[in-house]
Amino acid sequence: LAALPPLDAAKRFGERIQAELQLAARCADADKRIVEAEAKLTVAVAKAETAARTLLGLRAALRAATDEEAENQLQRARSVSAARHARDEASRELATQGGGLSVETLETRATETTADADAERIAAIDGRQQELEPLIASARDAAQAAKAALEQAGNGLDAAEAGQRRESARAMLARTAEEALVLHAAHAMLKTALDRQAANADQPLLARISAVFRSITNGVQGGVRVEYTKDSQTMMALEADGVTPKALDQLSEGTSDQLYLSLRIAALEDYARKVPPLPFIADDILQTSDDARTLATLRALAALSETVQVIVLTHHPHVGVLAAALPDDAVNVIAPAA
């Protein structure tokens, strides 16, 4: 039999084998981590390439030469969006607090009267209406009583007494009807006074919207007006005669676009009188207009450019041809690079 190695040598050999096994396991784990890291690196490189392509596309869309210029344009766009949101919120709040009246109307009223005077007039009208309401109710009750008396008179045992009651009831009914008519007329007059108090306004903004709308449509539309109901108000378009109303949902797509642009132009002019104006960028707003209305719209935008900077973007070459027909100092036509 061969001689067995000493126990110490065998123990050291076993420990060495164990150490090599652990080293091999660590190497295998390291190889696995390297493979995973390489996979993550591949994904990260792909994402970076996609981001770079997206950034290049965004810069091209913004016509920015550098990333810094693109960021500045995006910041300006965000500022414009925030300003529009703030303006819309302020307009809604003003419409709620001002009962739907225009800013010009509210300013005119503020200069023509005082809060105390308005409160006194409204209180007087309300007081008079409250005085009339019991009288109207009393007249209504009296009419019902007269009618009941008339019916009861027909059922009486004595024909003569019944006839007398009938005549008396008829006289009472006639007096009640006359009083009710007078009270109803007074009530209608008070309601008219209240409506005039609520809608007594020279509305220059509405007049400006009408003028722009009439100009853009070459007189086919006579303007706009606001019709008031008991609980709301509705904007109506006017036919060429300036009188016949037309609901907005009955307008063609092109005319609806032109009415919306008229609202925007009037609002921008009003806004520019109060704060430093921002540029107005119109992106292909003329695609639903024929040549005549396109030229009329371009003239309206040229007039607007005296107040704010106007930039019109289009991919229709004929719009540039029509714009070139405007006075030389009114428009600068920039064709895309070849």
XYZ file of C-alpha atoms in Angstrom:
338
model
C 0.000 0.000 0.000
C 1.230 3.420 -0.859
C 1.982 5.674 2.010
C -0.862 8.142 2.801
C 0.004 11.842 2.916
C 0.251 13.401 6.318
C -3.013 14.811 7.711
C -1.725 18.413 7.661
C -0.826 18.192 3.984
C -4.243 16.752 3.153
C -5.969 19.530 5.103
C -3.977 22.212 3.309
C -4.778 20.600 -0.026
C -8.487 20.611 0.802
C -8.365 24.243 1.829
C -6.595 25.116 -1.389
C -9.234 23.283 -3.424
C -12.001 25.143 -1.500
C -10.316 28.509 -2.104
C -10.031 27.800 -5.844
C -13.684 26.784 -5.963
C -14.709 30.058 -4.275
C -12.484 32.015 -6.676
C -14.081 30.232 -9.632
C -17.549 31.087 -8.269
C -16.574 34.749 -7.897
C -15.189 34.774 -11.435
C -18.425 33.269 -12.760
C -20.461 35.888 -10.857
C -18.205 38.634 -12.196
C -18.671 37.326 -15.755
C -22.471 37.365 -15.246
C -22.341 40.957 -13.976
C -20.200 41.963 -16.942
C -22.768 40.474 -19.354
C -25.615 42.286 -17.561
C -23.653 45.566 -17.547
C -22.968 45.207 -21.287
C -26.699 44.622 -21.923
C -27.617 47.711 -19.887
C -24.974 49.699 -21.737
C -26.467 48.605 -25.070
C -29.944 49.730 -23.940
C -28.570 53.034 -22.648
C -26.736 53.672 -25.924
C -29.956 52.968 -27.885
C -31.915 55.350 -25.645
C -29.227 57.998 -26.026
C -29.330 57.656 -29.818
C -33.162 57.904 -29.768
C -32.964 60.972 -27.540
C -30.404 62.538 -29.851
C -32.644 61.929 -32.887
C -35.636 63.332 -30.997
C -33.634 66.402 -30.007
C -32.532 66.945 -33.599
C -36.137 66.626 -34.767
C -37.305 69.064 -32.100
C -34.600 71.544 -33.064
C -35.597 71.222 -36.718
C -39.276 71.778 -35.854
C -38.360 74.856 -33.824
C -35.888 76.010 -36.493
C -33.270 76.354 -33.758
C -29.590 76.175 -34.574
C -28.479 75.153 -31.063
C -29.880 73.314 -28.053
C -29.808 76.565 -26.093
C -31.872 78.352 -28.734
C -34.380 75.463 -28.773
C -34.674 75.621 -24.968
C -35.254 79.388 -25.145
C -38.043 78.913 -27.690
C -39.647 76.181 -25.568
C -39.431 78.453 -22.527
C -41.102 81.251 -24.482
C -43.835 78.835 -25.590
C -44.395 77.756 -21.983
C -44.523 81.398 -20.901
C -47.054 82.196 -23.633
C -49.161 79.178 -22.641
C -49.062 80.216 -18.977
C -49.977 83.788 -19.893
C -52.899 82.610 -22.026
C -54.096 80.378 -19.207
C -53.879 83.257 -16.740
C -55.672 85.539 -19.192
C -58.469 82.996 -19.731
C -58.861 82.523 -15.980
C -58.999 86.281 -15.475
C -61.530 86.637 -18.312
C -63.755 83.945 -16.823
C -63.571 85.535 -13.395
C -64.316 88.955 -14.879
C -67.278 87.537 -16.834
C -68.626 85.951 -13.640
C -68.165 89.027 -11.492
C -69.301 91.427 -14.235
C -72.470 89.582 -15.214
C -71.152 88.762 -18.689
C -70.582 92.408 -19.682
C -67.478 93.479 -21.613
C -64.504 95.194 -20.000
C -65.287 98.431 -21.850
C -68.862 98.373 -20.588
C -67.751 97.861 -17.004
C -65.167 100.640 -17.295
C -67.766 103.004 -18.793
C -70.207 102.260 -16.008
C -67.521 102.748 -13.411
C -66.821 106.257 -14.736
C -70.496 107.176 -15.123
C -71.757 106.180 -11.699
C -70.753 105.057 -8.238
C -71.375 101.880 -6.299
C -73.608 103.729 -3.834
C -75.728 105.239 -6.624
C -76.141 101.853 -8.335
C -77.050 100.242 -5.046
C -79.679 102.914 -4.381
C -81.249 102.533 -7.842
C -81.339 98.744 -7.666
C -82.701 98.872 -4.122
C -85.443 101.273 -5.242
C -86.421 99.032 -8.165
C -86.345 95.923 -5.961
C -88.422 97.704 -3.316
C -91.036 98.774 -5.845
C -91.217 95.273 -7.273
C -91.659 93.831 -3.802
C -94.489 96.323 -3.216
C -96.238 95.203 -6.385
C -95.910 91.466 -5.824
C -98.408 91.373 -2.892
C -100.851 93.441 -4.948
C -100.532 91.048 -7.862
C -101.046 88.102 -5.535
C -104.048 89.844 -3.973
C -105.548 90.502 -7.388
C -105.047 86.869 -8.324
C -106.771 85.726 -5.114
C -109.615 88.171 -5.698
C -110.093 86.864 -9.229
C -110.274 83.303 -7.940
C -112.767 84.370 -5.233
C -114.902 86.140 -7.829
C -114.896 83.076 -10.026
C -115.906 80.897 -7.073
C -118.674 83.343 -6.144
C -119.912 83.288 -9.715
C -120.078 79.504 -9.717
C -121.753 79.464 -6.325
C -124.319 82.048 -7.456
C -125.491 79.698 -10.181
C -126.298 77.062 -7.566
C -128.419 79.348 -5.294
C -132.057 78.570 -4.504
C -133.309 82.040 -5.367
C -132.970 82.868 -9.031
C -133.087 86.628 -8.425
C -130.446 86.394 -5.726
C -128.387 84.174 -7.992
C -128.618 86.730 -10.786
C -127.592 89.535 -8.432
C -124.656 87.530 -7.183
C -123.703 86.709 -10.738
C -123.720 90.372 -11.758
C -121.807 91.328 -8.620
C -119.258 88.623 -9.309
C -118.886 89.753 -12.915
C -118.313 93.341 -11.814
C -115.745 92.188 -9.270
C -114.076 90.029 -11.907
C -113.918 92.976 -14.329
C -112.391 95.259 -11.668
C -109.934 92.537 -10.668
C -108.942 91.920 -14.264
C -108.381 95.637 -14.807
C -106.271 95.886 -11.647
C -104.347 92.763 -12.616
C -103.678 94.227 -16.085
C -102.362 97.461 -14.580
C -100.187 95.569 -12.105
C -98.889 93.261 -14.825
C -97.965 96.286 -16.951
C -96.179 97.844 -13.982
C -94.353 94.577 -13.367
C -93.301 94.407 -17.042
C -92.047 98.003 -16.927
C -90.017 97.272 -13.805
C -88.563 94.151 -15.407
C -87.624 96.193 -18.472
C -85.922 98.745 -16.207
C -83.986 95.965 -14.496
C -82.970 94.473 -17.859
C -81.774 97.886 -19.039
C -79.855 98.318 -15.792
C -78.206 94.936 -16.404
C -77.620 95.378 -20.143
C -77.365 99.167 -20.524
C -74.039 99.177 -22.263
C -72.314 100.681 -25.210
C -70.231 97.648 -26.124
C -67.211 98.807 -28.142
C -65.601 95.360 -27.996
C -68.714 93.779 -29.546
C -68.791 96.558 -32.131
C -65.114 95.912 -32.946
C -65.763 92.152 -33.318
C -68.634 92.971 -35.699
C -66.455 95.318 -37.743
C -63.634 92.761 -38.135
C -66.105 89.947 -38.918
C -67.831 92.108 -41.523
C -64.463 93.052 -43.063
C -63.069 89.489 -43.185
C -66.255 88.124 -44.818
C -66.352 91.003 -47.316
C -69.739 92.112 -45.997
C -71.436 88.720 -46.414
C -71.913 88.740 -42.633
C -73.162 91.969 -41.085
C -71.536 91.422 -37.668
C -72.576 89.852 -34.374
C -74.846 90.665 -31.470
C -75.582 89.205 -28.039
C -79.126 88.070 -27.304
C -80.125 87.923 -23.647
C -82.531 85.414 -22.132
C -83.725 85.101 -18.568
C -80.796 82.957 -17.446
C -78.103 83.347 -20.087
C -76.825 85.207 -23.110
C -76.021 83.914 -26.605
C -73.900 85.369 -29.395
C -75.613 85.420 -32.802
C -74.140 86.124 -36.226
C -75.901 88.729 -38.373
C -76.669 88.422 -42.059
C -75.522 91.060 -44.555
C -78.452 93.307 -43.643
C -77.034 93.634 -40.110
C -80.413 92.681 -38.618
C -81.323 89.067 -39.401
C -79.752 86.778 -36.752
C -78.187 83.399 -37.453
C -77.166 80.787 -34.877
C -73.437 80.032 -34.770
C -74.009 76.311 -35.361
C -75.614 77.237 -38.707
C -72.429 78.898 -40.007
C -70.135 77.103 -42.438
C -66.766 75.867 -41.234
C -64.937 78.702 -42.990
C -67.269 81.400 -41.644
C -66.979 79.910 -38.145
C -63.183 80.103 -38.435
C -63.442 83.732 -39.548
C -65.737 84.602 -36.626
C -63.271 82.979 -34.209
C -60.421 84.976 -35.771
C -62.493 88.179 -35.410
C -62.899 87.434 -31.707
C -59.151 86.821 -31.367
C -58.204 90.035 -33.191
C -60.567 92.185 -31.093
C -59.384 90.504 -27.887
C -55.711 90.975 -28.820
C -56.246 94.667 -29.572
C -58.009 95.091 -26.231
C -55.300 93.122 -24.398
C -52.491 95.101 -26.032
C -53.912 98.352 -24.687
C -53.287 97.161 -21.119
C -50.048 95.148 -21.135
C -47.002 94.742 -23.406
C -48.273 92.570 -26.282
C -46.848 89.181 -27.274
C -46.469 88.137 -30.947
C -49.557 86.578 -32.572
C -48.654 83.425 -34.529
C -51.318 82.173 -36.964
C -50.616 78.666 -38.272
C -52.574 77.836 -41.466
C -55.738 79.666 -40.386
C -56.683 80.438 -44.016
C -57.107 76.914 -45.376
C -60.936 77.134 -45.258
C -61.095 80.586 -46.937
C -61.397 81.413 -50.620
C -59.038 83.938 -52.213
C -61.329 86.927 -51.569
C -61.718 86.213 -47.860
C -58.046 85.239 -47.594
C -57.027 88.658 -48.909
C -59.546 90.377 -46.607
C -58.179 88.416 -43.640
C -54.601 89.329 -44.541
C -55.617 93.010 -44.597
C -57.194 92.606 -41.119
C -54.006 90.952 -39.834
C -51.920 93.730 -41.376
C -54.039 96.228 -39.447
C -53.537 94.160 -36.283
C -49.760 94.297 -36.849
C -49.875 97.980 -35.950
C -50.606 96.825 -32.392
C -48.857 93.436 -32.092
C -46.357 91.522 -34.169
C -48.224 89.128 -36.504
C -46.591 85.985 -37.922
C -48.616 83.934 -40.444
C -47.387 80.420 -41.237
C -48.746 78.502 -44.236
C -47.809 75.749 -46.641
C -50.163 77.102 -49.350
C -48.117 79.092 -51.907
C -51.137 81.138 -53.083
C -51.381 82.753 -49.620
C -47.898 84.182 -50.098
C -48.893 85.444 -53.545
C -51.940 87.203 -52.089
C -49.873 88.612 -49.208
C -47.406 90.049 -51.701
C -50.269 92.140 -53.121
C -50.473 94.111 -49.863
C -48.489 97.375 -49.523
C -44.730 96.813 -49.383
C -44.366 98.150 -45.862
C -47.234 96.023 -44.483
C -45.889 92.502 -44.973
C -42.615 90.649 -45.303
C -43.060 87.404 -47.247
C -40.377 84.811 -46.442
C -40.352 81.788 -48.733
C -38.894 78.475 -47.453
C -35.343 77.666 -48.409
C -35.004 75.573 -51.572
